[in-house]
Short mmCIF file of C-alpha atoms and ligand atoms in Angstrom, two decimals:
data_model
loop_
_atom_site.label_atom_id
_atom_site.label_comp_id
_atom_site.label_asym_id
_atom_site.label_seq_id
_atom_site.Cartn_x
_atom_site.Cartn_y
_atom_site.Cartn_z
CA UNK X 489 21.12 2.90 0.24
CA UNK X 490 21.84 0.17 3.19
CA UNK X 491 19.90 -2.52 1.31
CA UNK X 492 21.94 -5.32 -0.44
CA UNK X 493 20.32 -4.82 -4.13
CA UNK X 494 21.94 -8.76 -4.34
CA UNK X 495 19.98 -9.93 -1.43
CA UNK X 496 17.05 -8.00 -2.76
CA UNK X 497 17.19 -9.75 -6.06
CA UNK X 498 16.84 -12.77 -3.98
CA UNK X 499 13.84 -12.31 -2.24
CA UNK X 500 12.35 -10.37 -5.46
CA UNK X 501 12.61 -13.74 -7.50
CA UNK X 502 10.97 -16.02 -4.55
CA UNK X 503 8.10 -12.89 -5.08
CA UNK X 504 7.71 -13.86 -8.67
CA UNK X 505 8.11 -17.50 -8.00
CA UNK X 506 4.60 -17.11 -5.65
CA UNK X 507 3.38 -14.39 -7.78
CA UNK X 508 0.67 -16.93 -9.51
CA UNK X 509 -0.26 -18.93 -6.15
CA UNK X 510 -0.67 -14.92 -4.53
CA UNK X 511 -2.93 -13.52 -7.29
CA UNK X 512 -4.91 -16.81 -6.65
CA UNK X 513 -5.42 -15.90 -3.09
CA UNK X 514 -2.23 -17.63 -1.16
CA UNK X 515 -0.81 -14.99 1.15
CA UNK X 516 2.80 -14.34 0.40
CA UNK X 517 4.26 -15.87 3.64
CA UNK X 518 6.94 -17.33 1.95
CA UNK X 519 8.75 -13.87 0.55
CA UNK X 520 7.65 -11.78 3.86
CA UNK X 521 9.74 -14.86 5.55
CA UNK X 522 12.82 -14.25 3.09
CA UNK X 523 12.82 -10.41 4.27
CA UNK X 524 12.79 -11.44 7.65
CA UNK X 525 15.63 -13.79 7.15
CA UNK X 526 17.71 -10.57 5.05
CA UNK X 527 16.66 -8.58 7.90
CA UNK X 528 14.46 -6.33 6.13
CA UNK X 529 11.25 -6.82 7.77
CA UNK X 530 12.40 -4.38 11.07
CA UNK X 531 12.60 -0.64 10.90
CA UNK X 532 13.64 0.35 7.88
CA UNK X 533 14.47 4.16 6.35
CA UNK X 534 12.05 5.88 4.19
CA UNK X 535 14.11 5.63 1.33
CA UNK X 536 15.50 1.90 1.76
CA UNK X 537 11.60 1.06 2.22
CA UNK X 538 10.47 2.49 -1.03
CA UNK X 539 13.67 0.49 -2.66
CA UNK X 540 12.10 -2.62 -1.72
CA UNK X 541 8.57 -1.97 -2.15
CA UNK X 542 8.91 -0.81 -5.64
CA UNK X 543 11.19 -3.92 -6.21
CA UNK X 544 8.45 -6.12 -4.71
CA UNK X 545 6.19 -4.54 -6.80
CA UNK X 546 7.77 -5.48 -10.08
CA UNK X 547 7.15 -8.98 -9.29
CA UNK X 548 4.01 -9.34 -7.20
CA UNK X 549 1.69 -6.41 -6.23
CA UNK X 550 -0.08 -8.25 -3.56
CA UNK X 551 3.38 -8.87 -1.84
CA UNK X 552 5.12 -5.70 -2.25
CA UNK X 553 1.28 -3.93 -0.70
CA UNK X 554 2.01 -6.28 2.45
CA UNK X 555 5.38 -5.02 3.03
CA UNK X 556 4.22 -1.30 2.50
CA UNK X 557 1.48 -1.38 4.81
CA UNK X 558 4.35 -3.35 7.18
CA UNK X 559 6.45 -0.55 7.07
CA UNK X 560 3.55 2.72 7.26
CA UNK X 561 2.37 0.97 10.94
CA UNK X 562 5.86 0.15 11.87
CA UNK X 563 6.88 3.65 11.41
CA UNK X 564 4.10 4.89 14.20
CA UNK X 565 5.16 1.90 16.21
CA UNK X 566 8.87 3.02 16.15
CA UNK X 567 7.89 6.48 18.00
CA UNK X 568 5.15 5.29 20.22
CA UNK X 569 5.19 1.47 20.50
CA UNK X 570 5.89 -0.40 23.58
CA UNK X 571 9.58 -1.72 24.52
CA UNK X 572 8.46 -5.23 23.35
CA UNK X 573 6.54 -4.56 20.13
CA UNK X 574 9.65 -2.40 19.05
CA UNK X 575 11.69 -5.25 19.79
CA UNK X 576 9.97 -7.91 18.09
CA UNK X 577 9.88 -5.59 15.02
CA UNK X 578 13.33 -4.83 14.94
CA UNK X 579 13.77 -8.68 14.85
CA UNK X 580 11.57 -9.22 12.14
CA UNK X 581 9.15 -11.45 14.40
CA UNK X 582 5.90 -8.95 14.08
CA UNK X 583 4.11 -8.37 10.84
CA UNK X 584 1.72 -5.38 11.48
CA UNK X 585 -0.53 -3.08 9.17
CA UNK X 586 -3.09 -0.64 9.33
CA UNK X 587 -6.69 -0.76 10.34
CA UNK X 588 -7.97 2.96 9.75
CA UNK X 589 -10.87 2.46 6.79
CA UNK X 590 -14.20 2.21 8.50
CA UNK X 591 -17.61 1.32 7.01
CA UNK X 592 -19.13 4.79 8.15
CA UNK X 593 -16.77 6.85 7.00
CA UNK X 594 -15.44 4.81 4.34
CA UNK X 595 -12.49 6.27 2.38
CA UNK X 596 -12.19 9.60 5.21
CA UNK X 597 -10.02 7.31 7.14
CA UNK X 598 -8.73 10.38 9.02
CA UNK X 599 -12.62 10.85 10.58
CA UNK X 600 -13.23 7.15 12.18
CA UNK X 601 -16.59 6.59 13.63
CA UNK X 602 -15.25 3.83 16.04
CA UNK X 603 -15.17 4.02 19.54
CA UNK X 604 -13.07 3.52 22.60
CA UNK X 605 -14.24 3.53 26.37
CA UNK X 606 -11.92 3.54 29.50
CA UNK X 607 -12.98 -0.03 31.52
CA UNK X 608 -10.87 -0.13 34.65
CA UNK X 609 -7.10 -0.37 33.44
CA UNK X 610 -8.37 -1.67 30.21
CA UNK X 611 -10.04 -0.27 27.02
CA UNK X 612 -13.14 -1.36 25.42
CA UNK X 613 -13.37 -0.75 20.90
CA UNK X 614 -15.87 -0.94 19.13
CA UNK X 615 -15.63 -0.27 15.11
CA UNK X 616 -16.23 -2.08 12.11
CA UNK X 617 -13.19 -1.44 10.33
CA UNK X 618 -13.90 -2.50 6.41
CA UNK X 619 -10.66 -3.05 5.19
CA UNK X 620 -7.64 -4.10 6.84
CA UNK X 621 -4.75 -5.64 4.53
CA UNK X 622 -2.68 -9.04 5.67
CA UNK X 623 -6.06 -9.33 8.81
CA UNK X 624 -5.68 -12.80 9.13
CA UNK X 625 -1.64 -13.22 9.36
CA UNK X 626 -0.99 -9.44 11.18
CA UNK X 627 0.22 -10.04 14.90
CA UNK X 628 -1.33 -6.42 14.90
CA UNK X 629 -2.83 -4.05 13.65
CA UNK X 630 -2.44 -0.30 13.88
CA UNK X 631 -6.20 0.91 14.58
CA UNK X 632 -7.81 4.05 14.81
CA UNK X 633 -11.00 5.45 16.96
CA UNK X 634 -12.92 8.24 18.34
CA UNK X 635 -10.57 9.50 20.97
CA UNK X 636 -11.76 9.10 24.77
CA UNK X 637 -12.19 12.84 25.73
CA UNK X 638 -12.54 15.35 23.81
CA UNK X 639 -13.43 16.92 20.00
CA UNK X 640 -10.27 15.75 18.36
CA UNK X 641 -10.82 13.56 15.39
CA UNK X 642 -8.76 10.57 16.28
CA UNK X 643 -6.69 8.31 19.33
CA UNK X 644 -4.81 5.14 17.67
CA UNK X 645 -4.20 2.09 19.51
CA UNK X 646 -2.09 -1.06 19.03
CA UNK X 647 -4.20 -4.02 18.48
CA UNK X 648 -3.19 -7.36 19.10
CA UNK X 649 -4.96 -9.80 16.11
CA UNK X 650 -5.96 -11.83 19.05
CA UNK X 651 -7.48 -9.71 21.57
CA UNK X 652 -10.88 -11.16 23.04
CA UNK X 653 -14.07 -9.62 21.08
CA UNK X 654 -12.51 -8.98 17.53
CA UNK X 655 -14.08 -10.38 14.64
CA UNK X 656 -12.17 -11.11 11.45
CA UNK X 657 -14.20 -11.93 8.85
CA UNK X 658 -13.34 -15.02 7.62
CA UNK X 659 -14.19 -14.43 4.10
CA UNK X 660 -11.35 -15.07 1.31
CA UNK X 661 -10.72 -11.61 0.10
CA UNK X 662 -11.85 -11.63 -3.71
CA UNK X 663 -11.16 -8.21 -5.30
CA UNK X 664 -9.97 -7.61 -8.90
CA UNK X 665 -6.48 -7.59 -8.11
CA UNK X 666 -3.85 -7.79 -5.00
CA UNK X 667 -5.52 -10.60 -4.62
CA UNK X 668 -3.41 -11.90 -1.72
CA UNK X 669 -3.02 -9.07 0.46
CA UNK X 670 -5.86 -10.52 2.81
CA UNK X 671 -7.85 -7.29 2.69
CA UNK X 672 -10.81 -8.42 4.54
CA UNK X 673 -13.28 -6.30 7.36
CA UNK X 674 -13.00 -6.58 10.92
CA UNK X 675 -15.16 -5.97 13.69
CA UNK X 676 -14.58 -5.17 17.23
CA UNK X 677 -17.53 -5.20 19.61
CA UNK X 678 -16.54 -4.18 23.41
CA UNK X 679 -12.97 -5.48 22.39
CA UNK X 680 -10.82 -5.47 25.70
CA UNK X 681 -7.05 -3.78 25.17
CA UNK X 682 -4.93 -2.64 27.42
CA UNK X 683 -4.87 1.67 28.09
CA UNK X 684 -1.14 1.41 27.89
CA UNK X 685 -1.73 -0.23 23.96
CA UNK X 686 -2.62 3.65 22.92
CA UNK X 687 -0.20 4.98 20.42
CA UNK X 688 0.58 8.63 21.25
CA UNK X 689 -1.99 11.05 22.77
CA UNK X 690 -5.69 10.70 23.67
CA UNK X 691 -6.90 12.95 20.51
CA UNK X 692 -3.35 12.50 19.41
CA UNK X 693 -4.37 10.59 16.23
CA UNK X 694 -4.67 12.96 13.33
CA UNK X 695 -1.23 14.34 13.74
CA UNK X 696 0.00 10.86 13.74
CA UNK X 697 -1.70 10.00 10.53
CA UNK X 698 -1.12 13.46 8.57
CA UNK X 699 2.46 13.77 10.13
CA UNK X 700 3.64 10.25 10.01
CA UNK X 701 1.66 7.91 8.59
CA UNK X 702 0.47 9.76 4.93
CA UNK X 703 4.51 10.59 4.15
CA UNK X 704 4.98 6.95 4.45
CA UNK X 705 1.71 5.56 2.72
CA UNK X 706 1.89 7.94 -0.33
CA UNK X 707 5.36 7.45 -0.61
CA UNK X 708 4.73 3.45 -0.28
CA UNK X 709 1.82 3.25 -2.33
CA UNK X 710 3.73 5.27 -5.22
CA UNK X 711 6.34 2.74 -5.07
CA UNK X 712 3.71 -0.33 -5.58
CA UNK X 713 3.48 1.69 -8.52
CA UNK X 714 6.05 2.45 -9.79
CA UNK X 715 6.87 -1.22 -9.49
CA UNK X 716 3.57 -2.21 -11.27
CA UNK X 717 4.73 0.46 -14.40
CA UNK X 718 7.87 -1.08 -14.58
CA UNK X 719 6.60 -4.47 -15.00
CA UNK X 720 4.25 -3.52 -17.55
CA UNK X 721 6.47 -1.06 -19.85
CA UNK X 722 9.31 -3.83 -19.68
CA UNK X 723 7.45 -7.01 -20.10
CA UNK X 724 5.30 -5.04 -23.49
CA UNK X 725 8.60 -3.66 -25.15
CA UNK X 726 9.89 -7.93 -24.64
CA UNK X 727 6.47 -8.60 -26.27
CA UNK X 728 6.20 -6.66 -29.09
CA UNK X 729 10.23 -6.74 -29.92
CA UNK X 730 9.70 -10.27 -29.66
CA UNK X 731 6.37 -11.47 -31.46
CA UNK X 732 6.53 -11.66 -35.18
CA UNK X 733 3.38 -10.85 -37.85
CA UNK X 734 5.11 -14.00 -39.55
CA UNK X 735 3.15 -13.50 -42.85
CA UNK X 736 5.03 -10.12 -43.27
CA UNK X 737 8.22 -11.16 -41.22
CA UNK X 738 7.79 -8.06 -39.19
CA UNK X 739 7.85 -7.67 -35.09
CA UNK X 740 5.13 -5.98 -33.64
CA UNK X 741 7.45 -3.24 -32.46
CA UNK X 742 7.70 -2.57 -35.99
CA UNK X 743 4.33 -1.01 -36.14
CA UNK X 744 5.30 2.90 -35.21
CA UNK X 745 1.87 3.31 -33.10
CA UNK X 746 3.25 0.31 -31.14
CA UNK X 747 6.48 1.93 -30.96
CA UNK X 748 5.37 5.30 -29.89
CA UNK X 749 2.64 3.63 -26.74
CA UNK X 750 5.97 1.81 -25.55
CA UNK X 751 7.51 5.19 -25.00
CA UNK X 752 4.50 7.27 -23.90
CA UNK X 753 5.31 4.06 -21.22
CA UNK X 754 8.40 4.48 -20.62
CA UNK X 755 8.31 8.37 -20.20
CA UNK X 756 5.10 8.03 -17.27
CA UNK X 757 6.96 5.01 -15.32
CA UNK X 758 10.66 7.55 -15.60
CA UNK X 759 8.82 10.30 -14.73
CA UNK X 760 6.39 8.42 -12.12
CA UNK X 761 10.31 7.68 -10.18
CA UNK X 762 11.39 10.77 -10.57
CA UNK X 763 9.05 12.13 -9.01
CA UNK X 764 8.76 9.64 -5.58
CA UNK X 765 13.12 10.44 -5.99
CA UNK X 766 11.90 14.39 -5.87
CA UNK X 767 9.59 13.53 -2.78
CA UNK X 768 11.95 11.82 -0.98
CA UNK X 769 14.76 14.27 -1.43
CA UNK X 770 12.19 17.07 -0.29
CA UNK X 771 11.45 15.01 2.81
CA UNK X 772 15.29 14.30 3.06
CA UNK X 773 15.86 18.22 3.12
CA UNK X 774 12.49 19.56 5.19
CA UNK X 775 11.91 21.81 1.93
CA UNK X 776 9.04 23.79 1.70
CA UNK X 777 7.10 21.74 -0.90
CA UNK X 778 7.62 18.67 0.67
CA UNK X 779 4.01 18.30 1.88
CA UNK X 780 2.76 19.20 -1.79
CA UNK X 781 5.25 16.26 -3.26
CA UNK X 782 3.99 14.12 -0.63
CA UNK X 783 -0.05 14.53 -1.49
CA UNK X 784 1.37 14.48 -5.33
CA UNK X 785 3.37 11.05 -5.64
CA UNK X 786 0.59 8.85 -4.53
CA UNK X 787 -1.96 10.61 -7.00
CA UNK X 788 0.39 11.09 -9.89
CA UNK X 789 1.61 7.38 -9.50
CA UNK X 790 -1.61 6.11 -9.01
CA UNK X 791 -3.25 8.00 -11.74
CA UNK X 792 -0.07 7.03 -14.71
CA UNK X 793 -0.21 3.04 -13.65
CA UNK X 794 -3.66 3.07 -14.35
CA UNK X 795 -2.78 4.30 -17.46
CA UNK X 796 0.55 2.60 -18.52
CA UNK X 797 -0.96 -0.98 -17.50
CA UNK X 798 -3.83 -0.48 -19.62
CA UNK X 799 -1.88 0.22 -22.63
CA UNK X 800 0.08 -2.64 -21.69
CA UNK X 801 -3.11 -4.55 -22.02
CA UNK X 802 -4.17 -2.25 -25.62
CA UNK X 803 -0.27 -3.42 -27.06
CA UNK X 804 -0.14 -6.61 -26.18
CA UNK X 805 -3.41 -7.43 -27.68
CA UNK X 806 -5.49 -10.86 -27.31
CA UNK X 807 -1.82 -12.00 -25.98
CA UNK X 808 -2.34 -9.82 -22.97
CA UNK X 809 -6.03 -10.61 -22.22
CA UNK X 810 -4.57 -14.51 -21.42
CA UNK X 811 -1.86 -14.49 -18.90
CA UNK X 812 0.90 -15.27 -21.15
CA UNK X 813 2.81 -11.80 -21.45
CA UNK X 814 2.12 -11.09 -17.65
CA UNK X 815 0.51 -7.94 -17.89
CA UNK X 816 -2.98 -8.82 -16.80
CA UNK X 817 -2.13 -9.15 -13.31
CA UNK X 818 -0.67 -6.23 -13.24
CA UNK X 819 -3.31 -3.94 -14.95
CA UNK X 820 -5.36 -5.51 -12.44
CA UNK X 821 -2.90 -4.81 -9.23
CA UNK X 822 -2.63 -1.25 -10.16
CA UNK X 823 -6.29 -0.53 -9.91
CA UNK X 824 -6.46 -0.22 -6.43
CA UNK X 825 -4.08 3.00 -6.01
CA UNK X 826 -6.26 4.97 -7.76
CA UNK X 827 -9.41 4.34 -4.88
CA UNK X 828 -7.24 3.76 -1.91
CA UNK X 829 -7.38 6.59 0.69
CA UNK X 830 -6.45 9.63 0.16
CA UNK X 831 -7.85 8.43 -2.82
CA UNK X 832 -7.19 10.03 -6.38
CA UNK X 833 -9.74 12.19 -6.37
CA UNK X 834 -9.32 13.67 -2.59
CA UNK X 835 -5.53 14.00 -3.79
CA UNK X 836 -6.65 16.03 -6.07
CA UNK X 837 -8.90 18.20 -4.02
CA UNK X 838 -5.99 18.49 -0.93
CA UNK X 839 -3.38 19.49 -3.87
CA UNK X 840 -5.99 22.04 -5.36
CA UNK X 841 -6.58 23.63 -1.74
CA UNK X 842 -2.90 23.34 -0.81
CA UNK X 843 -1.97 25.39 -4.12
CA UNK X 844 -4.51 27.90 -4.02
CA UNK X 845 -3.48 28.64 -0.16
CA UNK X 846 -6.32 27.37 1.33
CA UNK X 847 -6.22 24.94 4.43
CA UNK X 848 -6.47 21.06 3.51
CA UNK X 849 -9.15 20.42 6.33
C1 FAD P 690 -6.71 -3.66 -1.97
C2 FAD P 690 -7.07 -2.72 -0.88
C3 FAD P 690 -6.44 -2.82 0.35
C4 FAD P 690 -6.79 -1.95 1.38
N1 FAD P 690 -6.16 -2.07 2.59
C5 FAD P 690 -6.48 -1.24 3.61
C6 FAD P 690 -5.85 -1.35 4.88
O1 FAD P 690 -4.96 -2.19 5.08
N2 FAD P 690 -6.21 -0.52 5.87
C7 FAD P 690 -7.17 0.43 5.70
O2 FAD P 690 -7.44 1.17 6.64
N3 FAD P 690 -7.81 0.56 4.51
C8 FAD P 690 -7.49 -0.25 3.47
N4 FAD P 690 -8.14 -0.13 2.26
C9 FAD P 690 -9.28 0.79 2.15
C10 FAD P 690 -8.98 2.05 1.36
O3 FAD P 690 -7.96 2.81 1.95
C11 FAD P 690 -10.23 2.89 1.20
O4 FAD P 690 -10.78 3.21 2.43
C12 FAD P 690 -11.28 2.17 0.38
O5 FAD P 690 -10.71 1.67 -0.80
C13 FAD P 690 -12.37 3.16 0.05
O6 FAD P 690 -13.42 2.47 -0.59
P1 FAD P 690 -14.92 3.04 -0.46
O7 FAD P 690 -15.79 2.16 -1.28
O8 FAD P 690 -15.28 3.24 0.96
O9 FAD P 690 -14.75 4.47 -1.20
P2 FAD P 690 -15.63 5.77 -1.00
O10 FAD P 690 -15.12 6.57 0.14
O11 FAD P 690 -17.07 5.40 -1.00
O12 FAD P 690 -15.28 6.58 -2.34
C14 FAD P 690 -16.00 6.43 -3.58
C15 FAD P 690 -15.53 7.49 -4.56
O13 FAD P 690 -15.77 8.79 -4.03
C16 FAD P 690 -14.61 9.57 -4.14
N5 FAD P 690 -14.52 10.56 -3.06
C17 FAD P 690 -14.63 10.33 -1.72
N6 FAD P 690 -14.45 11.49 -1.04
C18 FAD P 690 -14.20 12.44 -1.94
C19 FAD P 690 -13.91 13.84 -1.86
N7 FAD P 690 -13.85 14.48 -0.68
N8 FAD P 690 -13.71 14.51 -3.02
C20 FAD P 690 -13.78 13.89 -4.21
N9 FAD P 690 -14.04 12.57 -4.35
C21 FAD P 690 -14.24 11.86 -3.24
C22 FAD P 690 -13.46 8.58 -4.05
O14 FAD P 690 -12.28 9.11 -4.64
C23 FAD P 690 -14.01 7.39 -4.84
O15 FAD P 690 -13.77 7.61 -6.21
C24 FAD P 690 -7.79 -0.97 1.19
C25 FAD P 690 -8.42 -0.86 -0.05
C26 FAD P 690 -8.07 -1.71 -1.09
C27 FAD P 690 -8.75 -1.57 -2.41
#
């Protein structure tokens, strides 16, 4: 791994530092500006990416889902972004993310309803995209629309946050949880690009998204995660070694039922990174499964931090509904894997045609 794990540490405790302000609705600027200082925030490897993520993630949910959805546009921008954009993100200078999820075809963010029309040398977009993570801070965003010719599915374009026509809303984003990744819709009505801003082919979209983007997200999202499962299996084993029934002088890890949740914990969050390790060696080695561990670690990961944060919540009792053993946040952060697209449930339906040999679209 290239990444300094002491540099990492670093910017992981300014993360928990803001992790309160964040869940309140701040926007982490103030860790996405330490890894621009370390020199993280450019084009980073698959593997180095998922490192910090899932480090990120341990801290502050909202944070480390910024950074992933950083790193899943930068990794389109790196094969078909302009000279400058690719220069600016190698410097750190360009936060970008993705705007695929539309309010037509809501989570079926690989079949976007939104439009683009040739004007001249110039583009015109139309789309109301529904959610679009770190909208108000991105100097970009990754977009996707009907293509201009054609009965492919999708053309992507790079969108500047300012470009003349786009609407942001301006309304704080108040989910459950990553409550300071600035998830919020925009809408673009006759918004004027450039024809040079389109990433790849006309039509040239779905590969992009199946072939670069979903290795990256699924990988990513895992790695929130994984993060999220670590918090919550560490910070319940300190809370139950370390809270007393004082009446009986025993710890609550005394209880065996206690005991035995803890490691039904701790086996999901080991097995949840072995399996992202198993994905990213199969990418690593072009095996033959690698497309199956890729449309596996996102739903497996999602599907065991749902579960492993709320035991953390069942063990750590009235303690945990408060804030005071940290777990709430969490349980609440890792929520949003499960319904993020692919979503669980499609997951499961791509891995069920994928295994029974039948074709995933
Ligand atoms: C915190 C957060 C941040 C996000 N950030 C971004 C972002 O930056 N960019 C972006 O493009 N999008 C983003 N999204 C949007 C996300 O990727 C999904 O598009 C969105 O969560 C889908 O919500 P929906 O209500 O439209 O779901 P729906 O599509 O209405 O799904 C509802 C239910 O139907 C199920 N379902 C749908 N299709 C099938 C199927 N074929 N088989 C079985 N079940 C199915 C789903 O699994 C789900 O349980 C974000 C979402 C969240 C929660």
């Amino acid at each position: 791994m290239s990444v300094s794990l002491e540099k990492l540490e670093s910017i992981a405790a300014i993360a928990a530092a803001n992790a309160a302000e964040v869940d309140r609705g701040a926007f982490p600027t103030k860790t996405v500006d330490s890894l621009r200082a370390a020199r993280l925030f450019g084009f980073v490897s698959l593997p180095d990416a998922h490192v910090i993520v899932e480090r990120l993630a341990r801290e502050c949910g909202s944070t480390a889902m910024v950074v992933c959805m950083h790193y899943c546009a930068s990794a389109v921008l790196e094969k078909h972004g302009s000279a400058e954009v690719k220069a600016q993100i190698a410097a750190g200078t360009h936060l970008t993310t993705l705007a695929f999820s539309e309010a037509g075809s809501r989570s079926h963010f690989w079949a976007p309803l939104g439009t683009a029309k040739q004007d001249g040398d110039d583009v015109l977009l139309t789309a109301k995209k529904s959610w679009v993570t770190s909208a108000h801070h991105a100097d970009s965003y990754v977009w996707s629309s009907r293509p201009m010719a054609g009965a492919e599915a999708s053309t992507l374009w790079l969108v500047p946050r300012t470009a003349p026509g786009l609407r942001i809303s301006d309304a704080l984003f108040d989910g459950i949880g990553l409550r300071g990744n600035d998830s919020v819709p925009v809408v673009a009505e006759s918004t004027r690009i450039r024809a040079s801003a389109m990433l790849g082919e006309d039509g040239g979209g779905f590969g992009l998204m199946m072939g670069t983007v979903l290795p990256w997200f699924n990988v990513l999202v895992a790695s929130v995660s994984a993060g999220l499962m670590e918090a919550a299996t560490t910070r319940t084993a300190a809370h139950a070694g370390g809270t007393k029934f004082e009446h009986a002088g025993n710890a609550l890890a005394e209880l065996p039922t206690v005991r035995a949740y803890i490691a039904r914990m701790r086996i999901a969050t080991d097995a949840t990174k072995a399996l992202i390790g198993d994905t990213l060696a199969a990418m690593g080695a072009n095996r033959a499964d690698t497309m199956l561990r890729v449309l596996q670690s996102k739903a497996a990961a999602g599907e065991a931090a749902a579960e492993v944060t709320d035991t953390a919540m069942r063990v750590c009792g009235g303690a945990a509904f408060r804030k005071e053993v940290g777990v709430e946040r969490v349980f609440r952060d890792a929520r949003a894997a499960q319904v993020m697209g692919p979503t669980t449930d499609v997951l499961y339906d791509f891995i069920g045609k994928a295994v029974c040999g039948l074709p995933l679209f």
